[in-house]
Tab-separated table of N, CA, C and O and ligand atoms in Angstrom:
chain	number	residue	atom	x	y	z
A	1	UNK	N	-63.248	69.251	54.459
A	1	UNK	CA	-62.076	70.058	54.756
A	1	UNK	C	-62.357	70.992	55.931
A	1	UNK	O	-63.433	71.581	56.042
A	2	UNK	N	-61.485	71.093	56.689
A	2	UNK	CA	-61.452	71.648	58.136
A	2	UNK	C	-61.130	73.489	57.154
A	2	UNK	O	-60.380	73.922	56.279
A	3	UNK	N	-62.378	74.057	58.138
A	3	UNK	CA	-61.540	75.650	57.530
A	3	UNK	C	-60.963	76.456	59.112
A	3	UNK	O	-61.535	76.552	60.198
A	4	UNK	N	-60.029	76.791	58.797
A	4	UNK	CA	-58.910	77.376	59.603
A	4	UNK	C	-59.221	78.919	59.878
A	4	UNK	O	-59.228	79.686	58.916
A	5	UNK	N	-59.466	79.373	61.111
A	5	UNK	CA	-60.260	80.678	61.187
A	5	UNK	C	-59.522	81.984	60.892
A	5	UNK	O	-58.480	82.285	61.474
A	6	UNK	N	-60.110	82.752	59.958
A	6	UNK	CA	-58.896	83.694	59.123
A	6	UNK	C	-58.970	84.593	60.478
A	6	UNK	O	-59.981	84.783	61.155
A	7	UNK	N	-57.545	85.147	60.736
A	7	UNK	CA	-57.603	86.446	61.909
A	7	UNK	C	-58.078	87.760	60.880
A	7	UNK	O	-57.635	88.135	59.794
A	8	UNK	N	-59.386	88.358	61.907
A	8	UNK	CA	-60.098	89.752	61.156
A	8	UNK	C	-58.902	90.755	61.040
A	8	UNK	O	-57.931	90.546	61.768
A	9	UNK	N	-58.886	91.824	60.190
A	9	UNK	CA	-57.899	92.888	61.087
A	9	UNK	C	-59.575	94.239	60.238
A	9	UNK	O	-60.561	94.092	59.516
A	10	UNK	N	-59.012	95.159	60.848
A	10	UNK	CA	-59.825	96.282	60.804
A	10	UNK	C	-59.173	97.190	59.661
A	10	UNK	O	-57.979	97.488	59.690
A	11	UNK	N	-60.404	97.778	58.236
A	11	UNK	CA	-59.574	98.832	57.552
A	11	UNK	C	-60.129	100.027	57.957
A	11	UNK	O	-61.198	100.597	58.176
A	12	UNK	N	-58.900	100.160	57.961
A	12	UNK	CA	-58.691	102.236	58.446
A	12	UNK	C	-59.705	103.215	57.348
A	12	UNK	O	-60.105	104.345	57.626
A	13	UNK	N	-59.915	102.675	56.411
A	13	UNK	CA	-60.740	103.245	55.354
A	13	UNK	C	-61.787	103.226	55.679
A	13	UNK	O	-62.145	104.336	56.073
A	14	UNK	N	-62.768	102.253	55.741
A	14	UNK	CA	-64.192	101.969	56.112
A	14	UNK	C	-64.560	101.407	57.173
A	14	UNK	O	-65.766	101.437	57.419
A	15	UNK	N	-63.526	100.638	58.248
A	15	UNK	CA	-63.893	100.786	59.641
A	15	UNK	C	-64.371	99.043	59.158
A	15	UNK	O	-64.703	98.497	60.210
A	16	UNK	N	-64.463	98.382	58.379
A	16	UNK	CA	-65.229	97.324	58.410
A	16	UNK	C	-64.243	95.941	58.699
A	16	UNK	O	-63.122	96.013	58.195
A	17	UNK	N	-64.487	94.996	59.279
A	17	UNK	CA	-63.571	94.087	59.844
A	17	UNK	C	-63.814	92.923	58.330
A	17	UNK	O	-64.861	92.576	57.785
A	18	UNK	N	-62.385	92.570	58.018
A	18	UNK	CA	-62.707	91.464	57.275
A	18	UNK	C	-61.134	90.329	57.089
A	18	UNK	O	-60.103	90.544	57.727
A	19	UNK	N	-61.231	89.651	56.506
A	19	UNK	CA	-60.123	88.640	56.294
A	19	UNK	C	-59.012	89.388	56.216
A	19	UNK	O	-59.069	90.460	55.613
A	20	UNK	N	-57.570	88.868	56.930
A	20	UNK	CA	-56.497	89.486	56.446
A	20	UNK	C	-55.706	89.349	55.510
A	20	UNK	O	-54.721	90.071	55.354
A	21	UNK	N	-56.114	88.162	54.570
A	21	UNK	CA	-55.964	88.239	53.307
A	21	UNK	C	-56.634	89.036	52.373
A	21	UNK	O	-55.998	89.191	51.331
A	22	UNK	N	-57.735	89.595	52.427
A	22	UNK	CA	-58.519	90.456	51.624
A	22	UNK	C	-57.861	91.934	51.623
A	22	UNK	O	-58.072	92.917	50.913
A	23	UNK	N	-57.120	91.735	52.532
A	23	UNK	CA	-56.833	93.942	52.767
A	23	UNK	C	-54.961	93.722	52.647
A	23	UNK	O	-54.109	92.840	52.759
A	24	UNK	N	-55.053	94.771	52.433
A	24	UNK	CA	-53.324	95.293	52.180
A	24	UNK	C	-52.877	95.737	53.604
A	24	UNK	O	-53.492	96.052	54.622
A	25	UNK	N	-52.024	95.671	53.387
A	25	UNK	CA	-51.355	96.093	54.763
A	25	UNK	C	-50.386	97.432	54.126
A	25	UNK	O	-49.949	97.427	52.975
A	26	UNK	N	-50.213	98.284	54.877
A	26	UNK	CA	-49.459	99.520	54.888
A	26	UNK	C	-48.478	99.511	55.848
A	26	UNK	O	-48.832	99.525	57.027
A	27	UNK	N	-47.119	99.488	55.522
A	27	UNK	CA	-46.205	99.401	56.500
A	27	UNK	C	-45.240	100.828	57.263
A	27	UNK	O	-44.381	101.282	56.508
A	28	UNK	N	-45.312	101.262	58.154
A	28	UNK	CA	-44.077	102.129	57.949
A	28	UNK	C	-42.810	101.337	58.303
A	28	UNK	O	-42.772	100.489	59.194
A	29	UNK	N	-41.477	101.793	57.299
A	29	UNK	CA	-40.617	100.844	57.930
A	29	UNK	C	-39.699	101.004	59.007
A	29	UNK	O	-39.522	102.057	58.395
A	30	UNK	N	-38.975	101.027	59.938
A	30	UNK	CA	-38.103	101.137	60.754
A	30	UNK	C	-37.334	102.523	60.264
A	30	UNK	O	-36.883	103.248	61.151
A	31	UNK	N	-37.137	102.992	58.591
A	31	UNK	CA	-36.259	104.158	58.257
A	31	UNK	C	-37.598	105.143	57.922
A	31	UNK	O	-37.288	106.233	57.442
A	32	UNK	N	-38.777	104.945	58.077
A	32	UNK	CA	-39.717	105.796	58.234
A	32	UNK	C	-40.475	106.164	57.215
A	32	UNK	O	-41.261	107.111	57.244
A	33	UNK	N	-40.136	104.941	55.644
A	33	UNK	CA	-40.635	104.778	54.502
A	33	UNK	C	-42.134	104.497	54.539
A	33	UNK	O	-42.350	104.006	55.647
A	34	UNK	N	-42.891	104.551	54.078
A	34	UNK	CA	-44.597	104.031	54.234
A	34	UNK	C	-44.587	103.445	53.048
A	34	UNK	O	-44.061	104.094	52.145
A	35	UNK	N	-45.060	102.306	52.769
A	35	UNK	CA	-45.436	101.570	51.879
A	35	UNK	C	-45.872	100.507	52.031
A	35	UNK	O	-45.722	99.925	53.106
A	36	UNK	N	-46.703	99.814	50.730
A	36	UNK	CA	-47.840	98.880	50.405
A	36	UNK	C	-46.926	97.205	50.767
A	36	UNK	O	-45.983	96.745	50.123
A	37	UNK	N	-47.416	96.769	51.643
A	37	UNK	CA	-47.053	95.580	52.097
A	37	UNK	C	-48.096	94.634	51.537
A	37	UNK	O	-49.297	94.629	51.806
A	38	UNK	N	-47.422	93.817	50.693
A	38	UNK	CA	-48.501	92.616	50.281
A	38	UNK	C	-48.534	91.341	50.317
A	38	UNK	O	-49.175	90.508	49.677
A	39	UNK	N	-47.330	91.237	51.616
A	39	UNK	CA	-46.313	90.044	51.941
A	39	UNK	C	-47.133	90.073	53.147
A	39	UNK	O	-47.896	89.127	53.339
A	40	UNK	N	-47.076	91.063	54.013
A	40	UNK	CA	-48.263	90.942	55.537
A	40	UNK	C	-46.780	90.704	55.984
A	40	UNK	O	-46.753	89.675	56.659
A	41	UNK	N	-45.343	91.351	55.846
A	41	UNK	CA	-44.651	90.316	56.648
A	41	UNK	C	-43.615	91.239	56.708
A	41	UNK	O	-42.647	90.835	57.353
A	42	UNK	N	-43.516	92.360	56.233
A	42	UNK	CA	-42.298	93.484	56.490
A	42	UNK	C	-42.387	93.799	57.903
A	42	UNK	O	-43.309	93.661	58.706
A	43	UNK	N	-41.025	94.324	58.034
A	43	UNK	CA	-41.218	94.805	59.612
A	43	UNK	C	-41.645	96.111	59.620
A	43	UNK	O	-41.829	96.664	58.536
A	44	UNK	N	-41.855	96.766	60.758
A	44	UNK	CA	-42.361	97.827	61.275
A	44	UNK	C	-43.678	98.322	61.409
A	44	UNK	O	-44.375	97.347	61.127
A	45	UNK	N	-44.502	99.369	61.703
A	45	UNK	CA	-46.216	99.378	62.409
A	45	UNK	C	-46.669	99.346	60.793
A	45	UNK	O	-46.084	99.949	59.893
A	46	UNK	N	-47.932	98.439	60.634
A	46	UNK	CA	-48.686	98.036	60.319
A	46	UNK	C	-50.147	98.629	60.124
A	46	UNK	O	-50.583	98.826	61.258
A	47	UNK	N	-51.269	99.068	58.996
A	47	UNK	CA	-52.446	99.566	59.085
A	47	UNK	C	-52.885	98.855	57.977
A	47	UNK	O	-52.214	98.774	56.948
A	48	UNK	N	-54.219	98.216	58.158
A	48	UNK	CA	-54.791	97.614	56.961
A	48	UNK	C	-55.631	97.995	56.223
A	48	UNK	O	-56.694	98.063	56.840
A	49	UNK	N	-55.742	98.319	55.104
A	49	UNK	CA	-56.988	98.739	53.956
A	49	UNK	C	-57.362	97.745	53.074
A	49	UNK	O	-56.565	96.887	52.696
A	50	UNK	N	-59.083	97.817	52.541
A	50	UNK	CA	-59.462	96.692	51.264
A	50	UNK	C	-58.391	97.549	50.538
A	50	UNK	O	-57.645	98.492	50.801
A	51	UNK	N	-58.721	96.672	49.400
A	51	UNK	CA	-58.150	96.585	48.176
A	51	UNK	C	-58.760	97.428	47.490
A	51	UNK	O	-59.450	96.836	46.659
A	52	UNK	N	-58.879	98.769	47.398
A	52	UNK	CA	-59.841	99.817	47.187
A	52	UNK	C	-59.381	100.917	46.910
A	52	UNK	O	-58.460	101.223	47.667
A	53	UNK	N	-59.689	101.902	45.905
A	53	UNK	CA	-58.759	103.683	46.352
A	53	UNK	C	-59.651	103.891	47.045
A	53	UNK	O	-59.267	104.537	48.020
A	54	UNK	N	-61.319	103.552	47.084
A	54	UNK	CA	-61.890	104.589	47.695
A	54	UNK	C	-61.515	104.504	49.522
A	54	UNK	O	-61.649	105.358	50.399
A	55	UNK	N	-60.994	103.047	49.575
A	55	UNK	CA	-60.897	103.073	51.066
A	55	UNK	C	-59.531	103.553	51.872
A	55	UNK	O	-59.328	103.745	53.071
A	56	UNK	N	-58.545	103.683	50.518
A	56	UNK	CA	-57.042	104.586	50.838
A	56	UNK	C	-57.434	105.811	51.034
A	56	UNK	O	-57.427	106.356	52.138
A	57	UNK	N	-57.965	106.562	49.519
A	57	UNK	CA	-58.324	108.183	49.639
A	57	UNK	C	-58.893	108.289	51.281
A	57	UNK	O	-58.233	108.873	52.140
A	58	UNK	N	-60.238	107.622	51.573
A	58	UNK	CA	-60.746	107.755	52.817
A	58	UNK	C	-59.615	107.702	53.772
A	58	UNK	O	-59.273	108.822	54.150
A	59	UNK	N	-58.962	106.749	54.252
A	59	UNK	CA	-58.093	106.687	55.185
A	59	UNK	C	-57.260	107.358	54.919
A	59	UNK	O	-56.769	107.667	56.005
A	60	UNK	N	-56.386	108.129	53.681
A	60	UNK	CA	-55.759	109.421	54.005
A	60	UNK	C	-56.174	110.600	54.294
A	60	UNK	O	-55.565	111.410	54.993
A	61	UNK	N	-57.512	110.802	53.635
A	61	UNK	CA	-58.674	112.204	54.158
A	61	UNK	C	-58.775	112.308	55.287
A	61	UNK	O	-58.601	113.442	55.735
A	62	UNK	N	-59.015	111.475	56.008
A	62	UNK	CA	-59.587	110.990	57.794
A	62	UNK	C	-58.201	111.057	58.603
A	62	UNK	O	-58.302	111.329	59.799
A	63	UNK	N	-56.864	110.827	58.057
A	63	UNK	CA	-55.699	110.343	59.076
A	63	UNK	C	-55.771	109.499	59.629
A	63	UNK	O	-55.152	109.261	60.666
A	64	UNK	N	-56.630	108.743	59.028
A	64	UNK	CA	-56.720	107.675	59.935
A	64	UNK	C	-54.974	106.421	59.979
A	64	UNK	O	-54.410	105.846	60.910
A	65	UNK	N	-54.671	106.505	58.371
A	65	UNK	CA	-53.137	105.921	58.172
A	65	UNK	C	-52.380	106.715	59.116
A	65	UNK	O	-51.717	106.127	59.970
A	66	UNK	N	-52.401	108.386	59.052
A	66	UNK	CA	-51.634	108.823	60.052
A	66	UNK	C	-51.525	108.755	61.290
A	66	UNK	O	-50.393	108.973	61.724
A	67	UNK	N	-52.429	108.493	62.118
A	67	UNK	CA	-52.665	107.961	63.043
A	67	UNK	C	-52.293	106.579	63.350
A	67	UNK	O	-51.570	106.146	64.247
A	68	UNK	N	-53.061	105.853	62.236
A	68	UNK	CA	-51.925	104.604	62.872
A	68	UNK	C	-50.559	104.110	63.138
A	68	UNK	O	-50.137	103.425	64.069
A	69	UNK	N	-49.871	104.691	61.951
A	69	UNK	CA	-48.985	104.597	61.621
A	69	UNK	C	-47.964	106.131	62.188
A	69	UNK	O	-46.968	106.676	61.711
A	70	UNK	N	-48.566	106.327	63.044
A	70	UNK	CA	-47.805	107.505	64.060
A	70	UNK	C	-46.770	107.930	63.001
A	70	UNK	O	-45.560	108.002	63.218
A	71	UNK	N	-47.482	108.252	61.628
A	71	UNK	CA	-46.161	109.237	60.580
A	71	UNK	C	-47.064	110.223	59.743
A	71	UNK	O	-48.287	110.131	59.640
A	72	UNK	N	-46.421	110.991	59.279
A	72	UNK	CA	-46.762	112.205	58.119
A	72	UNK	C	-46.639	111.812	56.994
A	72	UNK	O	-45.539	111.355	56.683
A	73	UNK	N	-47.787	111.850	55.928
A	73	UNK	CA	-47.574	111.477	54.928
A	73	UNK	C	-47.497	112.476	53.831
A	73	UNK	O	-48.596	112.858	53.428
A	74	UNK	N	-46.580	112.922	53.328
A	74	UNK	CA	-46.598	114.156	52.073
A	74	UNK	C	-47.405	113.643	50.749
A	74	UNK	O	-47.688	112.485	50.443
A	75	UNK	N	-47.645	114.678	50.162
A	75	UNK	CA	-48.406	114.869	48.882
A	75	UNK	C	-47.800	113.395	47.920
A	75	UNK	O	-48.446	112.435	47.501
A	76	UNK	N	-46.545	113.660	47.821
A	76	UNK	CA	-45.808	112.836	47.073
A	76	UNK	C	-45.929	111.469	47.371
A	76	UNK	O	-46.075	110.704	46.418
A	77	UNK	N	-45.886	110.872	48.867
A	77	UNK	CA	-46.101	109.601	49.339
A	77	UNK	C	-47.684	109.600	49.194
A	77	UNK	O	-48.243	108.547	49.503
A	78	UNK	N	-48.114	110.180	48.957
A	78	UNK	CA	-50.268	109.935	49.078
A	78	UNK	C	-50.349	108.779	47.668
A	78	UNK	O	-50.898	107.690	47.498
A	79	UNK	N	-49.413	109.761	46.744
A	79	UNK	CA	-49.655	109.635	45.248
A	79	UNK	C	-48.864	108.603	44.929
A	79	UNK	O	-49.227	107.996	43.922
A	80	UNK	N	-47.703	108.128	45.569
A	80	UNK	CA	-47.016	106.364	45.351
A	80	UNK	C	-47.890	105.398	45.697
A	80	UNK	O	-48.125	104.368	45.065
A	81	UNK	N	-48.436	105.805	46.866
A	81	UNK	CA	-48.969	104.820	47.757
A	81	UNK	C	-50.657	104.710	46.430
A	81	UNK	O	-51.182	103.645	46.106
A	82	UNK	N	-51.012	105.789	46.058
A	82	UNK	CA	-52.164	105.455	45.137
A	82	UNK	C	-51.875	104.777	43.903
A	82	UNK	O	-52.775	104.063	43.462
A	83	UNK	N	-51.071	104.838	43.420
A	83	UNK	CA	-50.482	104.381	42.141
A	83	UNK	C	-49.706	102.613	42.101
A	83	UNK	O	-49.583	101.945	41.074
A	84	UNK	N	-49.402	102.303	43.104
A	84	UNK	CA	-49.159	101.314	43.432
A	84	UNK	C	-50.056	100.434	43.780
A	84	UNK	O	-49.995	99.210	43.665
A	85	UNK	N	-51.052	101.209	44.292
A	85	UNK	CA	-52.316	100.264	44.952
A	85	UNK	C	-53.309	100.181	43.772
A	85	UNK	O	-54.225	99.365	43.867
A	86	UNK	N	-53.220	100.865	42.793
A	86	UNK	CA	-53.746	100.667	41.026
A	86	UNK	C	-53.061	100.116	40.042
A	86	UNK	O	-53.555	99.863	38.943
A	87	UNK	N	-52.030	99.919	40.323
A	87	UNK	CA	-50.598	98.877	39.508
A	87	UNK	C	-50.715	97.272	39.955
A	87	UNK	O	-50.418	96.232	39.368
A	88	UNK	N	-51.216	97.521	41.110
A	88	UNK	CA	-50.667	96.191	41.974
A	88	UNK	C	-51.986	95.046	42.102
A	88	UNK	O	-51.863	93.838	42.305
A	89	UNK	N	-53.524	95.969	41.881
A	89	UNK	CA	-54.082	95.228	42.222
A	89	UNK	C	-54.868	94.557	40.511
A	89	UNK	O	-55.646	93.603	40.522
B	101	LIG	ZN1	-62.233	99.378	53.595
């Protein structure tokens, strides 16, 4: 079987490059919502994390999501976005 070369993407959490099936994608959407993309296929900017809290907590400690995702994230969105990513996985 021929293997088909996965595209890397980079997580904002730990900086470490790996499959883009392995990491979540974080979307902001066009109305300025942030949330857990697990489709890889919503519209609007895009930041990828493992499948990890420790590598969310990190990438919200750091800004590094904020930064990518050129948005502000409140207390309240920290804590969806954590709870979902412990529901979901
Ligand atoms: Zn990571």
């Amino acid at each position: 079987m021929k293997k088909r070369k996965m595209p890397l993407r980079k997580c904002v959490g730990c900086g470490e490059q790996k499959p883009k099936r392995e990491l979540i994608r974080i979307v902001r959407s066009p109305e300025g919502e942030v949330s857990l993309d697990r489709t890889g296929k919503a519209p609007g900017r895009g930041a990828y994390i493992c499948d990890q809290e420790a590598c969310l907590l990190r990438a919200i400690k750091t800004n590094a999501i904020q930064r990518a995702l050129q948005v502000e994230l409140s207390q309240e969105q920290v804590k969806i976005l954590l709870e979902r990513l412990s529901n979901e996985s």
